PDB file of C-alpha atoms and ligand atoms in Angstrom:
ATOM      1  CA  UNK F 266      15.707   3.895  16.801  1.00 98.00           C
ATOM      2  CA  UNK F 267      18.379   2.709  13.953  1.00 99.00           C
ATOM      3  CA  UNK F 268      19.125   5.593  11.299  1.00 99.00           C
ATOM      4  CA  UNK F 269      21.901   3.769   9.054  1.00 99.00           C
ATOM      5  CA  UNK F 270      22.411   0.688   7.435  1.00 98.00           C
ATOM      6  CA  UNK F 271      25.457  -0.575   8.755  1.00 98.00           C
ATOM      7  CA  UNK F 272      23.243  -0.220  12.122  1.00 98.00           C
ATOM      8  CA  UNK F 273      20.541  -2.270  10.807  1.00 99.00           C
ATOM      9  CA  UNK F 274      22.641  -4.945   9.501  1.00 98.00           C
ATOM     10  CA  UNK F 275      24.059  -5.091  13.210  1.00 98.00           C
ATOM     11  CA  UNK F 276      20.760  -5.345  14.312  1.00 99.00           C
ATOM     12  CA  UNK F 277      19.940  -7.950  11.900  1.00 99.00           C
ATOM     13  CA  UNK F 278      22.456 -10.106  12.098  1.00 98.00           C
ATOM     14  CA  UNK F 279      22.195  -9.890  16.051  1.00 98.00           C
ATOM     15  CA  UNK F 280      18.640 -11.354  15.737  1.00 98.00           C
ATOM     16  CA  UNK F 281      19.520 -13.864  13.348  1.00 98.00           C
ATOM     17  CA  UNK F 282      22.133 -14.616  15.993  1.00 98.00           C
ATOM     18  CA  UNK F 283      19.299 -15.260  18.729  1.00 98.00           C
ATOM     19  CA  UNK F 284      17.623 -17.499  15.790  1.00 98.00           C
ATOM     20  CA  UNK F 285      14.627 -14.998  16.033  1.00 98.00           C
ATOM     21  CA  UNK F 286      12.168 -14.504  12.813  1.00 98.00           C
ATOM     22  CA  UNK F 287      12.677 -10.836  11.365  1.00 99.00           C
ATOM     23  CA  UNK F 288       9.601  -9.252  10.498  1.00 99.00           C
ATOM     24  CA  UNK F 289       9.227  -5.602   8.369  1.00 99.00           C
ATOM     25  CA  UNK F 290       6.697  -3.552   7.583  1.00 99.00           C
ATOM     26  CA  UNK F 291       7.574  -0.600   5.494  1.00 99.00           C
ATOM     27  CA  UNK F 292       5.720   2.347   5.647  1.00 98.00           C
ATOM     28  CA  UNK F 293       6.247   6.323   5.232  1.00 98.00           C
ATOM     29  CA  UNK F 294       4.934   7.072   8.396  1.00 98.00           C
ATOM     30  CA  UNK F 295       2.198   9.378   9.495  1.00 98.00           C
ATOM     31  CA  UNK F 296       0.656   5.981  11.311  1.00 98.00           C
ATOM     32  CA  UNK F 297      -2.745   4.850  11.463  1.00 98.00           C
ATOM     33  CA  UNK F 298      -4.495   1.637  12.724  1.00 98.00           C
ATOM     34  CA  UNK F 299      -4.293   0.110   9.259  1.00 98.00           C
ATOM     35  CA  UNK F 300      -0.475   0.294   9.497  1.00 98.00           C
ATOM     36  CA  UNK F 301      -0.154  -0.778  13.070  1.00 99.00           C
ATOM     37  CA  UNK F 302      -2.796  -3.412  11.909  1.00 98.00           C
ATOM     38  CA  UNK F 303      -0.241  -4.897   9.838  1.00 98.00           C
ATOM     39  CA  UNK F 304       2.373  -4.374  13.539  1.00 99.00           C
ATOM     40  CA  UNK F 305       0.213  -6.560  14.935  1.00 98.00           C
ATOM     41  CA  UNK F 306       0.078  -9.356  12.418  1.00 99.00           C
ATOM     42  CA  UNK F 307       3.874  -8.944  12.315  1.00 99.00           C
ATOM     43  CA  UNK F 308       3.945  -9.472  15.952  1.00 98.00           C
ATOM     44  CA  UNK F 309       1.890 -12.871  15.762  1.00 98.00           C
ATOM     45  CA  UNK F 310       4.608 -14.430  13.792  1.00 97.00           C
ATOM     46  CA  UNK F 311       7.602 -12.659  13.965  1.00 98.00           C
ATOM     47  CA  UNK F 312       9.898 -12.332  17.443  1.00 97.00           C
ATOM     48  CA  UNK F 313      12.032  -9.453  15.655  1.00 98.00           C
ATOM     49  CA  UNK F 314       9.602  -7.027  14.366  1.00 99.00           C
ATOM     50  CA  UNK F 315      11.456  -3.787  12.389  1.00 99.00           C
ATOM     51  CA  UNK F 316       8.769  -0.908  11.400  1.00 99.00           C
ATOM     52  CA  UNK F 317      10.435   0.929   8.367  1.00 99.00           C
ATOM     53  CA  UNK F 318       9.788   4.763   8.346  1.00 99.00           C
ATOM     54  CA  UNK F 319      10.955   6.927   5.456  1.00 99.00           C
ATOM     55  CA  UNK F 320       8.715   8.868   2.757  1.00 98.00           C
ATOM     56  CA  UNK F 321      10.713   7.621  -0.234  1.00 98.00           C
ATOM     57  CA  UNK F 322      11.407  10.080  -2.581  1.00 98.00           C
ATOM     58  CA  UNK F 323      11.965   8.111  -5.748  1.00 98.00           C
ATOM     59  CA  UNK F 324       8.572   7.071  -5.648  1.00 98.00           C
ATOM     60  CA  UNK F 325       6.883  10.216  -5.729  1.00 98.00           C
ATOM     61  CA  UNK F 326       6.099  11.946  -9.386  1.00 97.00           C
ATOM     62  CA  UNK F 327       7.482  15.637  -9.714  1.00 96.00           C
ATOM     63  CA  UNK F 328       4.292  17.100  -9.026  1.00 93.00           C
ATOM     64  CA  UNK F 329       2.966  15.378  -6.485  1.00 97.00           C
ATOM     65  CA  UNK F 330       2.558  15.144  -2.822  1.00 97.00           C
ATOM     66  CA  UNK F 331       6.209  14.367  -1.876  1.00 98.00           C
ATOM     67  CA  UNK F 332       7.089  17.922  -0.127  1.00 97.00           C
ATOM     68  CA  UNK F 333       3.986  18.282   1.844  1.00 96.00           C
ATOM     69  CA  UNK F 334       3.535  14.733   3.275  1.00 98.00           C
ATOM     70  CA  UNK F 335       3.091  14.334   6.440  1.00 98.00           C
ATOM     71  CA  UNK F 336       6.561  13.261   9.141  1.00 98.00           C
ATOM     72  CA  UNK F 337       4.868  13.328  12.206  1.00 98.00           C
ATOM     73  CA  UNK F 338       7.373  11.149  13.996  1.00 98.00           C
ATOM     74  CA  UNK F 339       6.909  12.126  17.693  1.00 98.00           C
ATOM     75  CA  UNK F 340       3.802  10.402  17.308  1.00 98.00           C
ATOM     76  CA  UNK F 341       4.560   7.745  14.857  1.00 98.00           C
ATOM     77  CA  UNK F 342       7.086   6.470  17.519  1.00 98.00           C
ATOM     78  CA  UNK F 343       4.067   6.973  20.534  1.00 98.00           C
ATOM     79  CA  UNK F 344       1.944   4.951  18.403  1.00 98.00           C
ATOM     80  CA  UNK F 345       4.256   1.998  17.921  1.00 98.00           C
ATOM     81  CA  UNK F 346       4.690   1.827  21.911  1.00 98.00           C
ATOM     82  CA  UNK F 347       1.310   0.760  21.844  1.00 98.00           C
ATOM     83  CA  UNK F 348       1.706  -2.095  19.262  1.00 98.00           C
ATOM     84  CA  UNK F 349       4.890  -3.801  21.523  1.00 98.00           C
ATOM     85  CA  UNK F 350       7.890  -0.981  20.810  1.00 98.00           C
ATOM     86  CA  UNK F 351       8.828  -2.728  17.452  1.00 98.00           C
ATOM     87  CA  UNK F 352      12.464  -1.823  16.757  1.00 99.00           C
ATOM     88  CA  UNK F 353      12.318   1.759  14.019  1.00 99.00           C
ATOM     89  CA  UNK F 354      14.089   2.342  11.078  1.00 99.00           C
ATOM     90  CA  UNK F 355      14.250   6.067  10.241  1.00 99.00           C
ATOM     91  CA  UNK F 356      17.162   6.734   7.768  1.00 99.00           C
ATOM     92  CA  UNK F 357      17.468   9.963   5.670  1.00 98.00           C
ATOM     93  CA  UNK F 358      17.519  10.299   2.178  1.00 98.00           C
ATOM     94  CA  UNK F 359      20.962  10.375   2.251  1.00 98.00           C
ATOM     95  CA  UNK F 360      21.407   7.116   3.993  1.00 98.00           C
ATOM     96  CA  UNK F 361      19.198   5.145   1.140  1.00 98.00           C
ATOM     97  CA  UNK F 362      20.273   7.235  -2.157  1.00 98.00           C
ATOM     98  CA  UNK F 363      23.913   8.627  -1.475  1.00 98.00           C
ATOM     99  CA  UNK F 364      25.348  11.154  -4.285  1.00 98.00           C
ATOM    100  CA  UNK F 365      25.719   9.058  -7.286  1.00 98.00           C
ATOM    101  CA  UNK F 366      22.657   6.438  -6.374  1.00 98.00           C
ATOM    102  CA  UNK F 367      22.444   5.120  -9.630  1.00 98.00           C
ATOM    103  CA  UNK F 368      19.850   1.924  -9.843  1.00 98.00           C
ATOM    104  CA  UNK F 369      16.173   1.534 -10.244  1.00 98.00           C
ATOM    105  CA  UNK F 370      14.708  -2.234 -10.094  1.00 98.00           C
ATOM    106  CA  UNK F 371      11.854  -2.051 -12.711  1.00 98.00           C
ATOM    107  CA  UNK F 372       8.743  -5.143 -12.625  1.00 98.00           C
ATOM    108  CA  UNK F 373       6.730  -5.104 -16.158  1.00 98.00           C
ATOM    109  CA  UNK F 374       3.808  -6.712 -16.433  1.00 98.00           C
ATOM    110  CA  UNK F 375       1.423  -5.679 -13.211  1.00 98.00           C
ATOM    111  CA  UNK F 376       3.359  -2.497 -12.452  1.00 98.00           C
ATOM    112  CA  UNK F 377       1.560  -0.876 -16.327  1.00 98.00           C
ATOM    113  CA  UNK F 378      -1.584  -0.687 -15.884  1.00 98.00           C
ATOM    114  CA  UNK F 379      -3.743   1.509 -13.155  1.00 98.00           C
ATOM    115  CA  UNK F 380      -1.244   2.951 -10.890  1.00 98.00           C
ATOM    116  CA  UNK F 381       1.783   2.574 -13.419  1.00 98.00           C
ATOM    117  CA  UNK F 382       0.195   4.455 -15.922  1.00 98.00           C
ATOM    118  CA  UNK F 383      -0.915   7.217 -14.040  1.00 97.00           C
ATOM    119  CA  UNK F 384       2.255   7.886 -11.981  1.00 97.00           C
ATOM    120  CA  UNK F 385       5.135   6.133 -14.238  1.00 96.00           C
ATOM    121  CA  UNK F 386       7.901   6.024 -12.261  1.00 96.00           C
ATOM    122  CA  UNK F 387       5.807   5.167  -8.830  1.00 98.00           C
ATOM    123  CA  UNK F 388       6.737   1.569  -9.137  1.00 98.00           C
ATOM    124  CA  UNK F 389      10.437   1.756  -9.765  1.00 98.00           C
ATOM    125  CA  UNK F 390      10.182   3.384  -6.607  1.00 98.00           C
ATOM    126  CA  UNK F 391       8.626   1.326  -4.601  1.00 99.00           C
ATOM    127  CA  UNK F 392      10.267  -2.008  -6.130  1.00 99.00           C
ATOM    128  CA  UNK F 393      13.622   0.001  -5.911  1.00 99.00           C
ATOM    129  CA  UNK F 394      13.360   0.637  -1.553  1.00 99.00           C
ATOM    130  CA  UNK F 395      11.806  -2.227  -0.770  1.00 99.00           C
ATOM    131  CA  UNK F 396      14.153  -4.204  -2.173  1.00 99.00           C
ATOM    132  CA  UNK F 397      17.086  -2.143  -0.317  1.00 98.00           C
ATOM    133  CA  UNK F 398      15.195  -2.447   2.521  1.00 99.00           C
ATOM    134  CA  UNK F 399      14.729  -6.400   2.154  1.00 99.00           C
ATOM    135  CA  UNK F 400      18.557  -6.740   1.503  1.00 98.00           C
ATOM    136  CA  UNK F 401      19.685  -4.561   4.693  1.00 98.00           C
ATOM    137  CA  UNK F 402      17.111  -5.938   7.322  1.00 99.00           C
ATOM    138  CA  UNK F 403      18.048  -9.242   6.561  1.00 98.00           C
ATOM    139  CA  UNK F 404      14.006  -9.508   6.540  1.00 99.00           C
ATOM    140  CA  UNK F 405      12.268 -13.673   6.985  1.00 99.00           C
ATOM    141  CA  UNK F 406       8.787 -11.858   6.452  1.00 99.00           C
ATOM    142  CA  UNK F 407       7.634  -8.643   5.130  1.00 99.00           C
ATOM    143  CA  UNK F 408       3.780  -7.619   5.987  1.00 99.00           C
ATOM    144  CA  UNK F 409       1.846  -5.260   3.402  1.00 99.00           C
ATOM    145  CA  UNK F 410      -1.447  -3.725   3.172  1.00 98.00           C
ATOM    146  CA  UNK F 411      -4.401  -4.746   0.893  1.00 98.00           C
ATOM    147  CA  UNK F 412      -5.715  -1.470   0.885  1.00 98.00           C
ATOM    148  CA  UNK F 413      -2.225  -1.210  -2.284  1.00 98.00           C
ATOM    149  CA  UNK F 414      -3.328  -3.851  -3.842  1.00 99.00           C
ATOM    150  CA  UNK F 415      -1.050  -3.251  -6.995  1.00 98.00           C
ATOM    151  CA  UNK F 416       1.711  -2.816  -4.775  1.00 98.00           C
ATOM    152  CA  UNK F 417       1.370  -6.214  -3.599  1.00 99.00           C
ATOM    153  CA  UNK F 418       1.160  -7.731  -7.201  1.00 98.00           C
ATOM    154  CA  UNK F 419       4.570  -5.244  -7.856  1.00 99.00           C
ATOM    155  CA  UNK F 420       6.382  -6.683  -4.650  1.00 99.00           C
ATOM    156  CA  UNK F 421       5.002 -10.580  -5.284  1.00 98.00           C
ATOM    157  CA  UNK F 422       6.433 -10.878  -8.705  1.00 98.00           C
ATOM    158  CA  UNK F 423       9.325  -9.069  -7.655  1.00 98.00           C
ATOM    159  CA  UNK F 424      10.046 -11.502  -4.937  1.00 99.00           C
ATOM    160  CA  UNK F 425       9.154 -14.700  -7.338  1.00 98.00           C
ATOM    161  CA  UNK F 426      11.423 -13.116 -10.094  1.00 98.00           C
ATOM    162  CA  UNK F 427      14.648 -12.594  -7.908  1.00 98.00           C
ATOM    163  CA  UNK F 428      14.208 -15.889  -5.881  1.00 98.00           C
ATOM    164  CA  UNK F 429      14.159 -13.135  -2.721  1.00 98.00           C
ATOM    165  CA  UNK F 430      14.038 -15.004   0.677  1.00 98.00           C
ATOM    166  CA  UNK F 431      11.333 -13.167   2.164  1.00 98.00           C
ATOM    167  CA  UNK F 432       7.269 -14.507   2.538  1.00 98.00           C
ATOM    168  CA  UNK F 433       5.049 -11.695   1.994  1.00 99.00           C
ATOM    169  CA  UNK F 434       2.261 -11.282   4.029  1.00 98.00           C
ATOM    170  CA  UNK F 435      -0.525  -9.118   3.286  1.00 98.00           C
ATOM    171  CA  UNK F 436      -3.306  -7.847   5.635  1.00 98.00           C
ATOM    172  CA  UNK F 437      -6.962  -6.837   5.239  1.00 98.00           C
ATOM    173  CA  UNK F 438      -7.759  -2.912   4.564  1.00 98.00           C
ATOM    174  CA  UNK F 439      -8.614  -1.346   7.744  1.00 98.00           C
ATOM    175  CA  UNK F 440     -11.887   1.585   7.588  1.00 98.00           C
ATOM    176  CA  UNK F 441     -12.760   4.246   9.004  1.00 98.00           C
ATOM    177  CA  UNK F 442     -16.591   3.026  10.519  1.00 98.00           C
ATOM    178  CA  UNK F 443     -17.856   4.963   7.790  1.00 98.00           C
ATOM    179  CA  UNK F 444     -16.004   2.698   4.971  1.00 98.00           C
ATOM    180  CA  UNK F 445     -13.451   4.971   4.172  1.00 98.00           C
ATOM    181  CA  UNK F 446     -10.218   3.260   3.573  1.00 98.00           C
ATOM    182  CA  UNK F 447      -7.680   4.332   6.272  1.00 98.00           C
ATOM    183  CA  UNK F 448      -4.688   6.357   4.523  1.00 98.00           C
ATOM    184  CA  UNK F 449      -2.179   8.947   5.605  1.00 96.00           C
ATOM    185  CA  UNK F 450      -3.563  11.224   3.127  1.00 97.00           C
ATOM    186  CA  UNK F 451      -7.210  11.370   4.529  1.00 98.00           C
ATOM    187  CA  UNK F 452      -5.167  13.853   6.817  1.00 96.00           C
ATOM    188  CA  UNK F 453      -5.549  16.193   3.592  1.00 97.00           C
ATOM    189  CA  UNK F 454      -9.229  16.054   3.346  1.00 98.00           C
ATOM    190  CA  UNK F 455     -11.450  19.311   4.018  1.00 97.00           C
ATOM    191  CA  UNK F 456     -14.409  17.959   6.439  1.00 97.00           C
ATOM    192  CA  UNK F 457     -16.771  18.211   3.369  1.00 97.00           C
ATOM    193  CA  UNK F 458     -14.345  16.118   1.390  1.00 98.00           C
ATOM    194  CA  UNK F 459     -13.527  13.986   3.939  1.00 98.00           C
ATOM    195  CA  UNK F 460     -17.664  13.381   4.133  1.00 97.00           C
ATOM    196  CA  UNK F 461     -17.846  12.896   0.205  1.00 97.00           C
ATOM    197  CA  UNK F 462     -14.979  10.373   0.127  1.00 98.00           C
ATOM    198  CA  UNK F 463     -16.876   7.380   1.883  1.00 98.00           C
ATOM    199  CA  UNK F 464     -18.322   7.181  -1.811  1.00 98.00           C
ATOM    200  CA  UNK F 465     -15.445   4.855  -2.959  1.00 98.00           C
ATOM    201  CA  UNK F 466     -16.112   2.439  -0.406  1.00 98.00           C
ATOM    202  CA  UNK F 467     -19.914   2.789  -0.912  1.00 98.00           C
ATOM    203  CA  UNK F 468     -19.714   1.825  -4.257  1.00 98.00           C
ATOM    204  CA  UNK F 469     -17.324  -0.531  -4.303  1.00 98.00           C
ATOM    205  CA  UNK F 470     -19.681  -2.491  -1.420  1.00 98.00           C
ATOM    206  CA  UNK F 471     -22.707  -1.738  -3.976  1.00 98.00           C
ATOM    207  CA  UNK F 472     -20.686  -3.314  -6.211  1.00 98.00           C
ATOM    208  CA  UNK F 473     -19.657  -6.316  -4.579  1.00 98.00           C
ATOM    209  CA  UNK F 474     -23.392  -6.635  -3.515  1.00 98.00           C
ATOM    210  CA  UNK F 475     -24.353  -6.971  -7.629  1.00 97.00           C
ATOM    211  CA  UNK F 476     -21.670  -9.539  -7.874  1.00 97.00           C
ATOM    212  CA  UNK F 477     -22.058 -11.842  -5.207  1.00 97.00           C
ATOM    213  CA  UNK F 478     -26.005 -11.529  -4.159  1.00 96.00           C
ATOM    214  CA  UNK F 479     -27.578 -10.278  -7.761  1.00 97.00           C
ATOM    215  CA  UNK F 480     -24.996 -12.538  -9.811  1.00 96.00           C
ATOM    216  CA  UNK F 481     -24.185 -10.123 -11.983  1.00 97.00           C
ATOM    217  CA  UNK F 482     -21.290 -11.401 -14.123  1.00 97.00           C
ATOM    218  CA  UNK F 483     -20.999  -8.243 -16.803  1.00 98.00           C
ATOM    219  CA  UNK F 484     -18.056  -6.205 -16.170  1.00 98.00           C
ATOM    220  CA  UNK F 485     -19.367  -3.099 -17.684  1.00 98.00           C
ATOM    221  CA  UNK F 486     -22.891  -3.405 -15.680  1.00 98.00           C
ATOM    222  CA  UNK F 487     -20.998  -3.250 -12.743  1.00 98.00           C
ATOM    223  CA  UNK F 488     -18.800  -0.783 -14.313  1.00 98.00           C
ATOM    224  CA  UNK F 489     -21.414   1.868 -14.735  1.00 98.00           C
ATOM    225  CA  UNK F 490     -22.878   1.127 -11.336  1.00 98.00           C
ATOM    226  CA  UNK F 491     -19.819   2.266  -9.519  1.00 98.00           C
ATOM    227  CA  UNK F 492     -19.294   5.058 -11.804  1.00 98.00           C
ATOM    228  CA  UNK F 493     -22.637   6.933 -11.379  1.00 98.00           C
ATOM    229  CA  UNK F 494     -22.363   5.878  -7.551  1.00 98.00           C
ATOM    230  CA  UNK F 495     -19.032   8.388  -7.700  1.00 98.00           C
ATOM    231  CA  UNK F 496     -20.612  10.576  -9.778  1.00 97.00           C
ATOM    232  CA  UNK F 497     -23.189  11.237  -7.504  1.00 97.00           C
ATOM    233  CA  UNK F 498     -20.225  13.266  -5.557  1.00 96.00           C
ATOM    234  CA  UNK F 499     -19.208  16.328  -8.538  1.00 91.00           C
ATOM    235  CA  UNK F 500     -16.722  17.036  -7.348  1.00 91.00           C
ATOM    236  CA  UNK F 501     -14.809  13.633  -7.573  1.00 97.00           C
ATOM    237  CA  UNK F 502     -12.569  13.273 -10.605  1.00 98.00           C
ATOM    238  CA  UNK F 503     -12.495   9.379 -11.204  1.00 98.00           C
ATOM    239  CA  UNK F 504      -9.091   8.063 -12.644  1.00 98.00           C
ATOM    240  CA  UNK F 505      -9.704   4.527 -13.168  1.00 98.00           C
ATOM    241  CA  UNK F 506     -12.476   1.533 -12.506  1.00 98.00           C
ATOM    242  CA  UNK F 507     -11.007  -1.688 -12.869  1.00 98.00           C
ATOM    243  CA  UNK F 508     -12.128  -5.040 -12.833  1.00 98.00           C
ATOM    244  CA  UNK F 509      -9.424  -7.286 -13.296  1.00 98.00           C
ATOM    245  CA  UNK F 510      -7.608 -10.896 -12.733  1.00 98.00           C
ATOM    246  CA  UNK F 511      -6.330 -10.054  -8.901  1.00 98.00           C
ATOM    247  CA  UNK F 512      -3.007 -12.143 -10.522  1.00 97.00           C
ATOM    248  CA  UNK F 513      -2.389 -10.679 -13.823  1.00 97.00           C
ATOM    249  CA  UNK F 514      -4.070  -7.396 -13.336  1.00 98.00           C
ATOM    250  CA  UNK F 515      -5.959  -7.904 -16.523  1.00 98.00           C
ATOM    251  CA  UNK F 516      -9.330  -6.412 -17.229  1.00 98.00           C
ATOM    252  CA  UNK F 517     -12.052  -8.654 -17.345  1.00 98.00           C
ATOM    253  CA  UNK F 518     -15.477  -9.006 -19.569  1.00 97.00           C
ATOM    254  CA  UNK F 519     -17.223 -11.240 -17.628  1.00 97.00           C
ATOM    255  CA  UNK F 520     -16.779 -12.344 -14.138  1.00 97.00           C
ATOM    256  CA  UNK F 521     -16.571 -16.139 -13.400  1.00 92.00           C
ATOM    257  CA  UNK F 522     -13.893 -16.655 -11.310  1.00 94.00           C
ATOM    258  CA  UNK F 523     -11.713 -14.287  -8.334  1.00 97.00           C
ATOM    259  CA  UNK F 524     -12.167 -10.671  -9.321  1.00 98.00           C
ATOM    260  CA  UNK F 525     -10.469  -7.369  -7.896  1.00 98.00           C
ATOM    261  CA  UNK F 526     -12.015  -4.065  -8.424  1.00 98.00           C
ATOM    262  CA  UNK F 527      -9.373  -1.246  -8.469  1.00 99.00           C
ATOM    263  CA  UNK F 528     -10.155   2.198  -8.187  1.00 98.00           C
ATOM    264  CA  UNK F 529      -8.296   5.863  -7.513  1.00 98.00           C
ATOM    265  CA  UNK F 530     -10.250   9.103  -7.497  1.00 98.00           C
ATOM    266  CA  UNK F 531      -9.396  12.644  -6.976  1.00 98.00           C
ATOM    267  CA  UNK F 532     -11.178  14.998  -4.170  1.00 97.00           C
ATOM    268  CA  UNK F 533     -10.039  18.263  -4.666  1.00 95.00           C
ATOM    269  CA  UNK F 534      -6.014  17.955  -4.873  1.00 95.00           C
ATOM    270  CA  UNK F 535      -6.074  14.569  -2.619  1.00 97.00           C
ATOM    271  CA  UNK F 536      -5.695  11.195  -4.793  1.00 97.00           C
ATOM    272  CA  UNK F 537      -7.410   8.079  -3.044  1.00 98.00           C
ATOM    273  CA  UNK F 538      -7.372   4.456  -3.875  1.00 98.00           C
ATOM    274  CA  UNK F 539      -9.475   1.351  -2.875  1.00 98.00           C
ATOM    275  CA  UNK F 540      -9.966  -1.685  -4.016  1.00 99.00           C
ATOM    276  CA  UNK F 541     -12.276  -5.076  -2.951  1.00 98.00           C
ATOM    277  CA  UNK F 542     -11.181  -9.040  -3.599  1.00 98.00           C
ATOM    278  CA  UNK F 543     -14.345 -10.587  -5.187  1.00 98.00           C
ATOM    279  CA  UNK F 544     -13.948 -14.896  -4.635  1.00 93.00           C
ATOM    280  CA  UNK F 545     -16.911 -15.588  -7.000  1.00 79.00           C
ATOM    281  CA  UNK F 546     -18.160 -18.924  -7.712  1.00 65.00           C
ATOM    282  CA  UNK F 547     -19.950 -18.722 -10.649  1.00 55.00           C
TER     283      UNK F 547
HETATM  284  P1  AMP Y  46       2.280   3.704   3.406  1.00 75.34           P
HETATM  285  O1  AMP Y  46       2.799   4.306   4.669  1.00 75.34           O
HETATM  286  O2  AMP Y  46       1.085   4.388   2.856  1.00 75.34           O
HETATM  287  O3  AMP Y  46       3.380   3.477   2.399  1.00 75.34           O
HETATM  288  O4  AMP Y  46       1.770   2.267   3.810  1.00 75.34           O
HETATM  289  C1  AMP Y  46       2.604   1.345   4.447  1.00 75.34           C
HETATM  290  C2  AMP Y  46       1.935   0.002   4.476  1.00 75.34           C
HETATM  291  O5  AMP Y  46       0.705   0.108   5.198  1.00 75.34           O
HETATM  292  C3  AMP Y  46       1.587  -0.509   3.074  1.00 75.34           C
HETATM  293  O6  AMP Y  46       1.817  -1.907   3.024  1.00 75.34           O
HETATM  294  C4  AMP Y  46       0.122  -0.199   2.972  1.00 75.34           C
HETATM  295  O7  AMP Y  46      -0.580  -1.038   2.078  1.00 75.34           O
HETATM  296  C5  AMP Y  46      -0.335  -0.429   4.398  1.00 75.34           C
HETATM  297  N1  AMP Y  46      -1.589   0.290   4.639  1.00 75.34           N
HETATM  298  C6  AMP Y  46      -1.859   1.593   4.387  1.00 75.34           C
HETATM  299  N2  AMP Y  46      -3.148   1.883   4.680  1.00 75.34           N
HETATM  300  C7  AMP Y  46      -3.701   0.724   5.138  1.00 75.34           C
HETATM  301  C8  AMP Y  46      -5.005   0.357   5.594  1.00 75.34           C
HETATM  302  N3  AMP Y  46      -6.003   1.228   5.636  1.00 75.34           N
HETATM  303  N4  AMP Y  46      -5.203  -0.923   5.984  1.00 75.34           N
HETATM  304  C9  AMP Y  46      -4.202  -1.840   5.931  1.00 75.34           C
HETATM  305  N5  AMP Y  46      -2.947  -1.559   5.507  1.00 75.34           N
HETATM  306  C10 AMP Y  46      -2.704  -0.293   5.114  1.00 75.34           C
END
């Protein structure tokens, strides 16, 4: 297990060294099969394969979860022994924002809407440690989830905008075989919550259904149909249905061409996203 950076740029450069393919996934821990999902992937096309494994503070809002988040790491490292012993990364806050830490990388565009609006400084955040993390892992591919799908847009354009040497590769959203969208945070559910939450992937399958088999092209048709499929659950606060460009994050009226529905609801205190990639042909 590496804690610092000057460690991890040893490690790095001794790969590079051994002309082997570095391959990241960064992740706050508290490991699931969707994560080592994307361990896996990394380990079809990667011969260095580096988990990352810190809950970054900076991209946490003040009142949210940041304090109570899960560090199991006695089992996050048992996990990873089952997905090939990639090599860990588990630095302290004090390793990746020293006293005086002064810089935040900031992406317009697909970092306002959705996520960005609801939790303002999230993307910084994230934009701001991955890129550290790129830089000192010496990273040739980094692997991300679909399940963030806004993320992905955030780290993309990042990567396109800086000329950053690393592909990006993301991997599918892994379920629960109810629907439910595999997340660290499911850990917070109450069993009745945790029953009421497979309503986000319900509707967003009910939705998908309208689009692709019923051709419904009307955003706000389909719109309404995922919102009173929520609503059917009270006690789920919705905090966004979109239906947008999966590029430019821009809401659509009418869907003729690749669509992305985005949502993020609240059960009880826990905040859950999910999201489906629509190819359409209209
Ligand atoms: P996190 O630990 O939540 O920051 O997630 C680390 C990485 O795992 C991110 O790229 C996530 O998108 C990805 N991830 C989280 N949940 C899932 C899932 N259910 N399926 C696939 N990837 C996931």
């Amino acid at each position: 297990m590496i804690t610092t950076i000057e460690e991890l740029r040893r490690w790095s450069r001794q790969q590079h060294n051994l002309q082997k393919k570095i391959g990241l996934v960064p992740t706050m821990g508290a490991l699931h099969d969707g994560h080592l999902s994307l361990v896996k992937t990394a380990n079809q096309c990667c011969n260095a394969v580096l988990v990352s494994i810190f809950v970054n503070p900076t991209q946490f809002g003040v009142n949210e979860d940041f304090h109570q988040y899960p560090r199991p790491l006695e089992d996050d490292l048992r996990l990873l022994q089952t997905v090939g012993s990639p090599e860990v990364f588990v630095p302290n806050t004090a390793e990746m924002y020293p006293a005086g830490f002064d810089v935040s990388v900031h992406v317009g565009g697909v970092s306002q809407p959705f996520e960005g609006q609801i939790r303002p400084a999230h993307f910084d955040g994230v934009a701001t440690i991955v890129l550290k993390l790129f830089l000192a892992s010496g990273a040739d591919t980094a692997f991300f989830g679909q399940k963030d799908f806004q993320q992905v847009c955030v780290v993309r354009k990042m990567v396109d905008d800086l000329n950053i040497p690393v592909e990006i590769v993301v991997c599918p959203t892994i379920r629960e075989p109810d629907g439910l969208a595999m997340s660290s945070r499911n850990k917070y559910l109450s069993k009745s919550q945790r029953l009421q939450a497979v309503v986000l992937s319900q509707s967003l399958t009910l939705a998908e259904k309208m689009i692709t088999d019923e051709k419904i092209r009307d955003v706000e048709t389909v719109r309404q149909k995922i919102r009173s499929k929520i609503e059917t659950v009270p006690d789920i606060k919705i905090d966004y249905i979109g239906i947008v460009d999966p590029k430019t994050l821009h809401e659509l009226t009418t869907i003729n061409s690749d669509t992305v529905i985005l949502i993020a609801a609240k059960i009880g205190t826990t905040r859950l996203i999910d999201n489906v990639l629509i190819t359409t042909t209209s």
